Amino acid sequence: MERNSPDTAEQSSFDVVVLGAGPTGLACGIDAKRAGFTVTNIDKGCLVNSIYNYPSNMTFFTTPELLEIGDIPFASPNQKPTRQEALEYYRKVAEHYKLDVRQYEPMQRIEGSDNSFVVHTTDLHGRNRAYKARKLILATGYYDLPNMMNVPGEELPKVLHYYREPHPFFGLDVLIVGGKNSAAIAALELWRHGARVTMVHRGEGVRPSVKYWIRPDIENRIKAGQVRAYFNSTVKEITPDNVVLNTPEGEVTLANDWVFALTGYHPDFDFLHGLGIQIRGDADKKPVVDPQTLESNVSGIYLAGVLIAGMRTSEIFIENGRFHGQAIAADLKEKLRAVTVTA
């Protein structure tokens, strides 16, 4: 095939285009393919990009069978599988179903309407591509958009919203902002690998939702003074050498080298608004979808995974989002009159 210049879009046609190649997006692709449709998954990153960007030594909080998609068993010797095992599992599933996954193709814009959408992307080499689709499934997740603290200095390069591994922070002063599982795990790993760790959280203590095998560990480290913690407190300012906290005892200035602002993430609401998808509520910001079919108020555009939950991202995980593709495929068969085939 002749290569296209960056200004010329290569165009392909599919019954269904799935935006996102995480576990939910892959499940949607599998279910659409099983229902007899031509389908492609498009992702701006790699396959299951969010899981790839999880901490290197992360262990899932759930058991393997709850991560399964496409009726493919997730074999693991561990009660709680590791990130590495999950990456291998989802690669094998994609291979088994011969899914057409377009990686490293950020979406630029979507044009058209029901039965005649065009998704414009740019591939890894800067070439423009266009995908015609009868229906769209949005399964883009939320991990790429952190909740900002909106404080002076948050734009400094030492402020990170993702934690990967502890080694680079040995011997340094690290502030962890947050009180949930991710914050507790990061604090424990960093402390155990030689960082000087401080936690700051606006709540009264470590969140009750922190997993039962993690919470006593972090609370004991705090009680022993091994991890310093400020509760009912917030970050006021970040400077190159310090952080300033608002605490019940007044302002506190701490020496600081790195900040992990593990304050959670949210879906791309501007993207949804731009497509005409309605959002309910100022707090929850849940997109309008049919609870049975998961079709949005925009005909032909379906939502899957955590997007449906708006700001309430803790309501949907892989365990329940993996079934969204089945509901969508059932509606597609009614509307597109496809013949069911065996994968």
C-alpha positions as YAML, in Angstrom:
chain: A
units: angstrom
residues:
- id: 1
  name: MET
  ca: [0.00, 0.00, 0.00]
- id: 2
  name: GLU
  ca: [1.31, 3.41, -0.93]
- id: 3
  name: ARG
  ca: [2.03, 5.66, 2.03]
- id: 4
  name: ASN
  ca: [-0.11, 8.78, 2.37]
- id: 5
  name: SER
  ca: [1.32, 12.20, 2.94]
- id: 6
  name: PRO
  ca: [0.46, 13.80, 6.32]
- id: 7
  name: ASP
  ca: [-2.11, 15.98, 4.56]
- id: 8
  name: THR
  ca: [-3.92, 13.09, 2.89]
- id: 9
  name: ALA
  ca: [-6.24, 10.96, 5.01]
- id: 10
  name: GLU
  ca: [-6.41, 7.24, 4.45]
- id: 11
  name: GLN
  ca: [-10.05, 6.23, 4.83]
- id: 12
  name: SER
  ca: [-11.57, 2.93, 6.00]
- id: 13
  name: SER
  ca: [-15.18, 1.88, 6.61]
- id: 14
  name: PHE
  ca: [-16.60, -0.15, 9.47]
- id: 15
  name: ASP
  ca: [-19.98, -0.90, 10.94]
- id: 16
  name: VAL
  ca: [-18.68, 0.05, 14.38]
- id: 17
  name: VAL
  ca: [-15.74, 2.13, 15.56]
- id: 18
  name: VAL
  ca: [-14.82, 1.74, 19.23]
- id: 19
  name: LEU
  ca: [-12.82, 4.62, 20.67]
- id: 20
  name: GLY
  ca: [-10.68, 3.02, 23.33]
- id: 21
  name: ALA
  ca: [-8.75, -0.24, 23.61]
- id: 22
  name: GLY
  ca: [-8.89, -0.80, 27.34]
- id: 23
  name: PRO
  ca: [-10.59, -3.89, 28.79]
- id: 24
  name: THR
  ca: [-14.08, -2.40, 28.29]
- id: 25
  name: GLY
  ca: [-13.28, -1.19, 24.78]
- id: 26
  name: LEU
  ca: [-11.89, -4.60, 23.84]
- id: 27
  name: ALA
  ca: [-14.98, -6.30, 25.28]
- id: 28
  name: CYS
  ca: [-17.16, -3.99, 23.17]
- id: 29
  name: GLY
  ca: [-15.11, -4.85, 20.08]
- id: 30
  name: ILE
  ca: [-15.44, -8.56, 20.78]
- id: 31
  name: ASP
  ca: [-19.19, -8.39, 21.30]
- id: 32
  name: ALA
  ca: [-19.71, -6.29, 18.16]
- id: 33
  name: LYS
  ca: [-17.58, -8.72, 16.14]
- id: 34
  name: ARG
  ca: [-19.48, -11.70, 17.53]
- id: 35
  name: ALA
  ca: [-22.71, -10.04, 16.47]
- id: 36
  name: GLY
  ca: [-21.52, -10.00, 12.87]
- id: 37
  name: PHE
  ca: [-20.26, -6.46, 12.49]
- id: 38
  name: THR
  ca: [-17.02, -5.10, 11.09]
- id: 39
  name: VAL
  ca: [-15.31, -3.25, 13.90]
- id: 40
  name: THR
  ca: [-12.08, -1.50, 14.80]
- id: 41
  name: ASN
  ca: [-10.75, -0.19, 18.12]
- id: 42
  name: ILE
  ca: [-8.81, 3.06, 18.06]
- id: 43
  name: ASP
  ca: [-6.66, 4.23, 20.97]
- id: 44
  name: LYS
  ca: [-4.29, 7.14, 21.43]
- id: 45
  name: GLY
  ca: [-1.98, 4.85, 23.39]
- id: 46
  name: CYS
  ca: [-1.13, 1.17, 23.43]
- id: 47
  name: LEU
  ca: [-3.40, -1.79, 24.09]
- id: 48
  name: VAL
  ca: [-4.95, -1.42, 27.59]
- id: 49
  name: ASN
  ca: [-2.97, 1.80, 27.94]
- id: 50
  name: SER
  ca: [-4.29, 2.64, 31.42]
- id: 51
  name: ILE
  ca: [-3.18, -0.72, 32.84]
- id: 52
  name: TYR
  ca: [0.20, -0.26, 31.18]
- id: 53
  name: ASN
  ca: [0.54, 3.05, 33.05]
- id: 54
  name: TYR
  ca: [-0.38, 1.55, 36.42]
- id: 55
  name: PRO
  ca: [2.45, 1.24, 38.99]
- id: 56
  name: SER
  ca: [4.96, -1.34, 37.81]
- id: 57
  name: ASN
  ca: [4.45, -3.69, 40.77]
- id: 58
  name: MET
  ca: [0.70, -3.18, 41.08]
- id: 59
  name: THR
  ca: [-1.55, -6.03, 42.16]
- id: 60
  name: PHE
  ca: [-5.24, -5.86, 41.32]
- id: 61
  name: PHE
  ca: [-7.73, -5.71, 44.16]
- id: 62
  name: THR
  ca: [-9.94, -8.26, 42.46]
- id: 63
  name: THR
  ca: [-9.69, -11.92, 41.44]
- id: 64
  name: PRO
  ca: [-8.74, -13.03, 37.90]
- id: 65
  name: GLU
  ca: [-12.18, -14.19, 36.79]
- id: 66
  name: LEU
  ca: [-13.61, -10.71, 37.35]
- id: 67
  name: LEU
  ca: [-11.18, -9.30, 34.79]
- id: 68
  name: GLU
  ca: [-12.12, -11.78, 32.05]
- id: 69
  name: ILE
  ca: [-13.55, -10.65, 28.73]
- id: 70
  name: GLY
  ca: [-14.74, -12.56, 25.68]
- id: 71
  name: ASP
  ca: [-15.26, -15.79, 27.67]
- id: 72
  name: ILE
  ca: [-11.49, -16.33, 27.74]
- id: 73
  name: PRO
  ca: [-10.29, -17.67, 31.13]
- id: 74
  name: PHE
  ca: [-7.71, -15.56, 32.98]
- id: 75
  name: ALA
  ca: [-5.34, -18.19, 34.35]
- id: 76
  name: SER
  ca: [-3.22, -16.94, 37.23]
- id: 77
  name: PRO
  ca: [-1.54, -18.71, 40.16]
- id: 78
  name: ASN
  ca: [-2.29, -15.65, 42.28]
- id: 79
  name: GLN
  ca: [-5.53, -14.86, 44.05]
- id: 80
  name: LYS
  ca: [-5.03, -11.26, 42.97]
- id: 81
  name: PRO
  ca: [-3.33, -10.96, 39.56]
- id: 82
  name: THR
  ca: [-0.49, -8.58, 38.82]
- id: 83
  name: ARG
  ca: [-0.31, -5.80, 36.26]
- id: 84
  name: GLN
  ca: [2.11, -7.88, 34.19]
- id: 85
  name: GLU
  ca: [-0.29, -10.84, 34.13]
- id: 86
  name: ALA
  ca: [-3.15, -8.58, 33.07]
- id: 87
  name: LEU
  ca: [-1.14, -7.09, 30.21]
- id: 88
  name: GLU
  ca: [-0.33, -10.57, 28.93]
- id: 89
  name: TYR
  ca: [-3.94, -11.71, 29.31]
- id: 90
  name: TYR
  ca: [-5.41, -8.83, 27.29]
- id: 91
  name: ARG
  ca: [-2.78, -9.26, 24.58]
- id: 92
  name: LYS
  ca: [-3.76, -12.92, 24.25]
- id: 93
  name: VAL
  ca: [-7.47, -12.04, 24.10]
- id: 94
  name: ALA
  ca: [-6.84, -9.50, 21.33]
- id: 95
  name: GLU
  ca: [-4.85, -12.12, 19.42]
- id: 96
  name: HIS
  ca: [-7.50, -14.81, 19.91]
- id: 97
  name: TYR
  ca: [-10.29, -12.67, 18.47]
- id: 98
  name: LYS
  ca: [-8.03, -11.11, 15.82]
- id: 99
  name: LEU
  ca: [-9.21, -7.68, 16.88]
- id: 100
  name: ASP
  ca: [-8.37, -4.78, 14.59]
- id: 101
  name: VAL
  ca: [-6.76, -2.42, 17.10]
- id: 102
  name: ARG
  ca: [-5.28, 0.86, 15.86]
- id: 103
  name: GLN
  ca: [-2.75, 1.92, 18.52]
- id: 104
  name: TYR
  ca: [-1.13, 5.31, 18.97]
- id: 105
  name: GLU
  ca: [-3.79, 7.11, 16.91]
- id: 106
  name: PRO
  ca: [-5.13, 10.09, 18.85]
- id: 107
  name: MET
  ca: [-8.57, 11.13, 17.72]
- id: 108
  name: GLN
  ca: [-8.68, 14.64, 16.25]
- id: 109
  name: ARG
  ca: [-12.38, 15.09, 15.57]
- id: 110
  name: ILE
  ca: [-15.64, 13.32, 14.79]
- id: 111
  name: GLU
  ca: [-17.95, 14.41, 12.01]
- id: 112
  name: GLY
  ca: [-21.27, 13.23, 10.66]
- id: 113
  name: SER
  ca: [-24.26, 11.62, 12.32]
- id: 114
  name: ASP
  ca: [-25.95, 8.28, 12.90]
- id: 115
  name: ASN
  ca: [-25.08, 5.71, 10.20]
- id: 116
  name: SER
  ca: [-22.60, 8.16, 8.67]
- id: 117
  name: PHE
  ca: [-19.90, 9.10, 11.20]
- id: 118
  name: VAL
  ca: [-16.32, 9.91, 10.26]
- id: 119
  name: VAL
  ca: [-13.61, 9.62, 12.91]
- id: 120
  name: HIS
  ca: [-10.43, 11.54, 12.07]
- id: 121
  name: THR
  ca: [-7.15, 10.48, 13.68]
- id: 122
  name: THR
  ca: [-3.40, 10.98, 13.29]
- id: 123
  name: ASP
  ca: [-1.21, 7.89, 13.36]
- id: 124
  name: LEU
  ca: [2.19, 7.35, 14.96]
- id: 125
  name: HIS
  ca: [3.97, 8.83, 11.93]
- id: 126
  name: GLY
  ca: [1.79, 11.95, 11.63]
- id: 127
  name: ARG
  ca: [-0.39, 10.65, 8.81]
- id: 128
  name: ASN
  ca: [-4.04, 11.66, 8.81]
- id: 129
  name: ARG
  ca: [-6.56, 8.83, 8.83]
- id: 130
  name: ALA
  ca: [-10.33, 8.77, 8.56]
- id: 131
  name: TYR
  ca: [-12.70, 5.99, 9.59]
- id: 132
  name: LYS
  ca: [-16.28, 5.83, 8.39]
- id: 133
  name: ALA
  ca: [-18.64, 4.21, 10.89]
- id: 134
  name: ARG
  ca: [-22.31, 3.45, 11.11]
- id: 135
  name: LYS
  ca: [-22.17, 3.47, 14.92]
- id: 136
  name: LEU
  ca: [-19.69, 4.70, 17.52]
- id: 137
  name: ILE
  ca: [-18.86, 3.27, 20.94]
- id: 138
  name: LEU
  ca: [-16.99, 5.57, 23.30]
- id: 139
  name: ALA
  ca: [-14.94, 3.62, 25.83]
- id: 140
  name: THR
  ca: [-12.20, 6.17, 26.44]
- id: 141
  name: GLY
  ca: [-12.07, 5.84, 30.23]
- id: 142
  name: TYR
  ca: [-10.84, 8.65, 32.44]
- id: 143
  name: TYR
  ca: [-7.25, 7.88, 33.45]
- id: 144
  name: ASP
  ca: [-5.72, 10.55, 31.19]
- id: 145
  name: LEU
  ca: [-7.36, 13.52, 32.94]
- id: 146
  name: PRO
  ca: [-6.31, 14.01, 36.58]
- id: 147
  name: ASN
  ca: [-8.35, 16.11, 38.98]
- id: 148
  name: MET
  ca: [-6.28, 19.24, 39.49]
- id: 149
  name: MET
  ca: [-5.66, 20.87, 42.86]
- id: 150
  name: ASN
  ca: [-5.65, 24.34, 41.26]
- id: 151
  name: VAL
  ca: [-2.93, 25.73, 43.49]
- id: 152
  name: PRO
  ca: [0.10, 27.87, 42.63]
- id: 153
  name: GLY
  ca: [3.03, 25.75, 41.51]
- id: 154
  name: GLU
  ca: [1.00, 22.76, 40.37]
- id: 155
  name: GLU
  ca: [2.46, 23.24, 36.89]
- id: 156
  name: LEU
  ca: [6.03, 22.63, 38.15]
- id: 157
  name: PRO
  ca: [7.74, 19.56, 36.62]
- id: 158
  name: LYS
  ca: [8.19, 18.03, 40.07]
- id: 159
  name: VAL
  ca: [4.40, 17.64, 40.43]
- id: 160
  name: LEU
  ca: [3.22, 14.25, 39.14]
- id: 161
  name: HIS
  ca: [-0.31, 12.86, 38.89]
- id: 162
  name: TYR
  ca: [0.76, 9.27, 38.23]
- id: 163
  name: TYR
  ca: [2.89, 6.98, 40.38]
- id: 164
  name: ARG
  ca: [4.89, 4.21, 38.69]
- id: 165
  name: GLU
  ca: [7.72, 2.98, 40.92]
- id: 166
  name: PRO
  ca: [9.72, 4.07, 43.99]
- id: 167
  name: HIS
  ca: [13.38, 3.79, 42.99]
- id: 168
  name: PRO
  ca: [13.89, 7.31, 41.48]
- id: 169
  name: PHE
  ca: [12.82, 8.94, 44.75]
- id: 170
  name: PHE
  ca: [15.30, 7.30, 47.11]
- id: 171
  name: GLY
  ca: [16.61, 9.76, 49.71]
- id: 172
  name: LEU
  ca: [14.24, 12.55, 48.63]
- id: 173
  name: ASP
  ca: [11.36, 14.44, 50.27]
- id: 174
  name: VAL
  ca: [8.11, 13.31, 48.68]
- id: 175
  name: LEU
  ca: [4.60, 14.61, 49.35]
- id: 176
  name: ILE
  ca: [1.61, 12.36, 48.62]
- id: 177
  name: VAL
  ca: [-1.68, 14.20, 48.16]
- id: 178
  name: GLY
  ca: [-4.69, 11.94, 48.74]
- id: 179
  name: GLY
  ca: [-6.04, 9.34, 51.13]
- id: 180
  name: LYS
  ca: [-7.32, 6.51, 48.93]
- id: 181
  name: ASN
  ca: [-5.76, 3.20, 47.87]
- id: 182
  name: SER
  ca: [-3.38, 4.70, 45.32]
- id: 183
  name: ALA
  ca: [-2.06, 7.25, 47.81]
- id: 184
  name: ALA
  ca: [-1.59, 4.67, 50.57]
- id: 185
  name: ILE
  ca: [0.19, 2.21, 48.26]
- id: 186
  name: ALA
  ca: [2.50, 4.91, 46.89]
- id: 187
  name: ALA
  ca: [3.33, 6.16, 50.39]
- id: 188
  name: LEU
  ca: [4.18, 2.66, 51.61]
- id: 189
  name: GLU
  ca: [6.30, 1.75, 48.59]
- id: 190
  name: LEU
  ca: [8.19, 5.03, 48.60]
- id: 191
  name: TRP
  ca: [8.91, 4.80, 52.33]
- id: 192
  name: ARG
  ca: [10.08, 1.19, 52.02]
- id: 193
  name: HIS
  ca: [12.46, 2.23, 49.25]
- id: 194
  name: GLY
  ca: [14.12, 5.05, 51.14]
- id: 195
  name: ALA
  ca: [12.07, 8.16, 50.42]
- id: 196
  name: ARG
  ca: [11.04, 10.59, 53.16]
- id: 197
  name: VAL
  ca: [7.29, 10.54, 52.80]
- id: 198
  name: THR
  ca: [4.58, 12.93, 53.91]
- id: 199
  name: MET
  ca: [0.87, 12.48, 53.22]
- id: 200
  name: VAL
  ca: [-1.69, 15.28, 53.12]
- id: 201
  name: HIS
  ca: [-5.42, 14.61, 52.90]
- id: 202
  name: ARG
  ca: [-8.45, 16.82, 53.33]
- id: 203
  name: GLY
  ca: [-10.29, 14.04, 55.20]
- id: 204
  name: GLU
  ca: [-10.02, 13.12, 58.85]
- id: 205
  name: GLY
  ca: [-7.79, 10.14, 58.12]
- id: 206
  name: VAL
  ca: [-6.99, 7.45, 55.60]
- id: 207
  name: ARG
  ca: [-10.20, 6.69, 53.71]
- id: 208
  name: PRO
  ca: [-12.30, 3.80, 55.12]
- id: 209
  name: SER
  ca: [-12.48, 2.42, 51.56]
- id: 210
  name: VAL
  ca: [-8.74, 1.66, 51.55]
- id: 211
  name: LYS
  ca: [-8.36, -2.11, 51.21]
- id: 212
  name: TYR
  ca: [-8.29, -4.07, 54.45]
- id: 213
  name: TRP
  ca: [-4.74, -5.38, 53.96]
- id: 214
  name: ILE
  ca: [-3.35, -1.91, 53.14]
- id: 215
  name: ARG
  ca: [-5.09, 0.34, 55.66]
- id: 216
  name: PRO
  ca: [-3.53, -1.10, 58.87]
- id: 217
  name: ASP
  ca: [-0.08, -0.96, 57.27]
- id: 218
  name: ILE
  ca: [-0.25, 2.73, 56.37]
- id: 219
  name: GLU
  ca: [-1.94, 3.67, 59.65]
- id: 220
  name: ASN
  ca: [0.80, 1.88, 61.63]
- id: 221
  name: ARG
  ca: [3.51, 3.63, 59.62]
- id: 222
  name: ILE
  ca: [1.86, 6.97, 60.40]
- id: 223
  name: LYS
  ca: [1.47, 6.11, 64.08]
- id: 224
  name: ALA
  ca: [5.15, 5.15, 64.28]
- id: 225
  name: GLY
  ca: [6.18, 8.42, 62.62]
- id: 226
  name: GLN
  ca: [7.74, 6.61, 59.68]
- id: 227
  name: VAL
  ca: [5.30, 8.33, 57.31]
- id: 228
  name: ARG
  ca: [4.33, 11.84, 58.32]
- id: 229
  name: ALA
  ca: [0.67, 12.73, 57.74]
- id: 230
  name: TYR
  ca: [-1.45, 15.89, 57.81]
- id: 231
  name: PHE
  ca: [-5.19, 15.27, 57.83]
- id: 232
  name: ASN
  ca: [-7.99, 17.83, 57.52]
- id: 233
  name: SER
  ca: [-5.36, 19.65, 55.47]
- id: 234
  name: THR
  ca: [-4.79, 20.86, 51.93]
- id: 235
  name: VAL
  ca: [-1.95, 22.08, 49.74]
- id: 236
  name: LYS
  ca: [-1.79, 25.88, 49.55]
- id: 237
  name: GLU
  ca: [1.28, 26.36, 47.34]
- id: 238
  name: ILE
  ca: [4.12, 24.44, 45.73]
- id: 239
  name: THR
  ca: [7.54, 25.98, 45.13]
- id: 240
  name: PRO
  ca: [10.70, 24.45, 43.65]
- id: 241
  name: ASP
  ca: [12.06, 23.63, 47.13]
- id: 242
  name: ASN
  ca: [9.00, 23.51, 49.40]
- id: 243
  name: VAL
  ca: [5.29, 22.88, 49.79]
- id: 244
  name: VAL
  ca: [2.98, 25.00, 51.91]
- id: 245
  name: LEU
  ca: [0.06, 23.27, 53.61]
- id: 246
  name: ASN
  ca: [-3.08, 24.62, 55.22]
- id: 247
  name: THR
  ca: [-3.53, 22.57, 58.40]
- id: 248
  name: PRO
  ca: [-5.75, 22.86, 61.50]
- id: 249
  name: GLU
  ca: [-2.70, 24.29, 63.30]
- id: 250
  name: GLY
  ca: [-2.08, 26.89, 60.58]
- id: 251
  name: GLU
  ca: [0.29, 27.06, 57.63]
- id: 252
  name: VAL
  ca: [3.11, 24.53, 57.50]
- id: 253
  name: THR
  ca: [6.07, 24.77, 55.13]
- id: 254
  name: LEU
  ca: [7.90, 21.54, 54.30]
- id: 255
  name: ALA
  ca: [11.07, 20.86, 52.36]
- id: 256
  name: ASN
  ca: [10.06, 19.03, 49.21]
- id: 257
  name: ASP
  ca: [11.56, 17.48, 46.09]
- id: 258
  name: TRP
  ca: [8.55, 15.75, 44.50]
- id: 259
  name: VAL
  ca: [4.77, 15.87, 44.78]
- id: 260
  name: PHE
  ca: [2.43, 13.04, 43.81]
- id: 261
  name: ALA
  ca: [-1.03, 14.58, 43.47]
- id: 262
  name: LEU
  ca: [-3.06, 11.34, 43.54]
- id: 263
  name: THR
  ca: [-6.37, 13.15, 43.58]
- id: 264
  name: GLY
  ca: [-8.27, 10.98, 41.13]
- id: 265
  name: TYR
  ca: [-9.26, 11.39, 37.49]
- id: 266
  name: HIS
  ca: [-12.32, 12.32, 35.42]
- id: 267
  name: PRO
  ca: [-13.75, 11.72, 31.94]
- id: 268
  name: ASP
  ca: [-13.27, 14.24, 29.13]
- id: 269
  name: PHE
  ca: [-16.51, 16.17, 29.53]
- id: 270
  name: ASP
  ca: [-15.54, 18.74, 26.89]
- id: 271
  name: PHE
  ca: [-15.23, 15.93, 24.34]
- id: 272
  name: LEU
  ca: [-18.68, 14.59, 25.25]
- id: 273
  name: HIS
  ca: [-20.22, 18.08, 25.14]
- id: 274
  name: GLY
  ca: [-18.67, 18.66, 21.74]
- id: 275
  name: LEU
  ca: [-20.50, 15.62, 20.40]
- id: 276
  name: GLY
  ca: [-23.80, 16.92, 21.77]
- id: 277
  name: ILE
  ca: [-24.00, 14.39, 24.61]
- id: 278
  name: GLN
  ca: [-25.94, 15.81, 27.52]
- id: 279
  name: ILE
  ca: [-24.49, 15.77, 31.05]
- id: 280
  name: ARG
  ca: [-26.71, 15.60, 34.14]
- id: 281
  name: GLY
  ca: [-25.94, 17.30, 37.44]
- id: 282
  name: ASP
  ca: [-23.24, 19.71, 38.52]
- id: 283
  name: ALA
  ca: [-21.69, 17.22, 40.95]
- id: 284
  name: ASP
  ca: [-22.09, 13.79, 39.36]
- id: 285
  name: LYS
  ca: [-21.91, 14.95, 35.73]
- id: 286
  name: LYS
  ca: [-23.34, 11.70, 34.42]
- id: 287
  name: PRO
  ca: [-23.86, 11.57, 30.64]
- id: 288
  name: VAL
  ca: [-27.37, 10.83, 29.43]
- id: 289
  name: VAL
  ca: [-27.61, 7.21, 28.26]
- id: 290
  name: ASP
  ca: [-30.39, 4.70, 27.85]
- id: 291
  name: PRO
  ca: [-29.90, 2.33, 30.82]
- id: 292
  name: GLN
  ca: [-30.80, -0.71, 28.70]
- id: 293
  name: THR
  ca: [-28.93, -0.04, 25.46]
- id: 294
  name: LEU
  ca: [-26.27, 2.46, 26.65]
- id: 295
  name: GLU
  ca: [-27.00, 4.66, 23.63]
- id: 296
  name: SER
  ca: [-26.56, 8.33, 24.45]
- id: 297
  name: ASN
  ca: [-28.99, 11.09, 23.60]
- id: 298
  name: VAL
  ca: [-27.05, 11.41, 20.31]
- id: 299
  name: SER
  ca: [-28.35, 8.69, 18.00]
- id: 300
  name: GLY
  ca: [-25.72, 6.14, 17.07]
- id: 301
  name: ILE
  ca: [-23.24, 7.03, 19.84]
- id: 302
  name: TYR
  ca: [-22.97, 4.55, 22.71]
- id: 303
  name: LEU
  ca: [-21.02, 4.94, 25.95]
- id: 304
  name: ALA
  ca: [-19.27, 2.13, 27.79]
- id: 305
  name: GLY
  ca: [-17.21, 1.74, 30.92]
- id: 306
  name: VAL
  ca: [-16.48, 4.43, 33.44]
- id: 307
  name: LEU
  ca: [-17.68, 7.21, 31.09]
- id: 308
  name: ILE
  ca: [-21.22, 6.35, 32.12]
- id: 309
  name: ALA
  ca: [-20.47, 7.18, 35.76]
- id: 310
  name: GLY
  ca: [-19.36, 10.78, 35.20]
- id: 311
  name: MET
  ca: [-17.51, 11.97, 38.29]
- id: 312
  name: ARG
  ca: [-18.58, 8.89, 40.26]
- id: 313
  name: THR
  ca: [-15.71, 6.90, 38.81]
- id: 314
  name: SER
  ca: [-15.68, 4.41, 41.70]
- id: 315
  name: GLU
  ca: [-19.01, 2.97, 40.52]
- id: 316
  name: ILE
  ca: [-17.62, 1.22, 37.44]
- id: 317
  name: PHE
  ca: [-14.57, -1.02, 37.19]
- id: 318
  name: ILE
  ca: [-13.49, -3.69, 34.75]
- id: 319
  name: GLU
  ca: [-15.70, -6.12, 36.68]
- id: 320
  name: ASN
  ca: [-18.93, -4.48, 35.55]
- id: 321
  name: GLY
  ca: [-17.82, -2.39, 32.56]
- id: 322
  name: ARG
  ca: [-16.80, -5.57, 30.70]
- id: 323
  name: PHE
  ca: [-20.50, -6.43, 30.24]
- id: 324
  name: HIS
  ca: [-21.44, -3.16, 28.56]
- id: 325
  name: GLY
  ca: [-20.51, -4.48, 25.13]
- id: 326
  name: GLN
  ca: [-23.20, -7.16, 25.38]
- id: 327
  name: ALA
  ca: [-25.95, -4.59, 25.93]
- id: 328
  name: ILE
  ca: [-24.67, -2.44, 23.09]
- id: 329
  name: ALA
  ca: [-24.30, -5.36, 20.68]
- id: 330
  name: ALA
  ca: [-27.87, -6.46, 21.38]
- id: 331
  name: ASP
  ca: [-29.13, -3.02, 20.39]
- id: 332
  name: LEU
  ca: [-26.87, -2.90, 17.33]
- id: 333
  name: LYS
  ca: [-28.37, -6.16, 16.10]
- id: 334
  name: GLU
  ca: [-31.83, -4.62, 16.33]
- id: 335
  name: LYS
  ca: [-30.86, -1.40, 14.60]
- id: 336
  name: LEU
  ca: [-28.42, -2.68, 12.01]
- id: 337
  name: ARG
  ca: [-30.09, -6.06, 11.46]
- id: 338
  name: ALA
  ca: [-26.81, -7.97, 11.45]
- id: 339
  name: VAL
  ca: [-26.65, -11.74, 11.42]
- id: 340
  name: THR
  ca: [-25.11, -13.24, 14.55]
- id: 341
  name: VAL
  ca: [-21.95, -15.23, 13.90]
- id: 342
  name: THR
  ca: [-19.74, -17.40, 16.06]
- id: 343
  name: ALA
  ca: [-16.40, -15.81, 16.93]
...
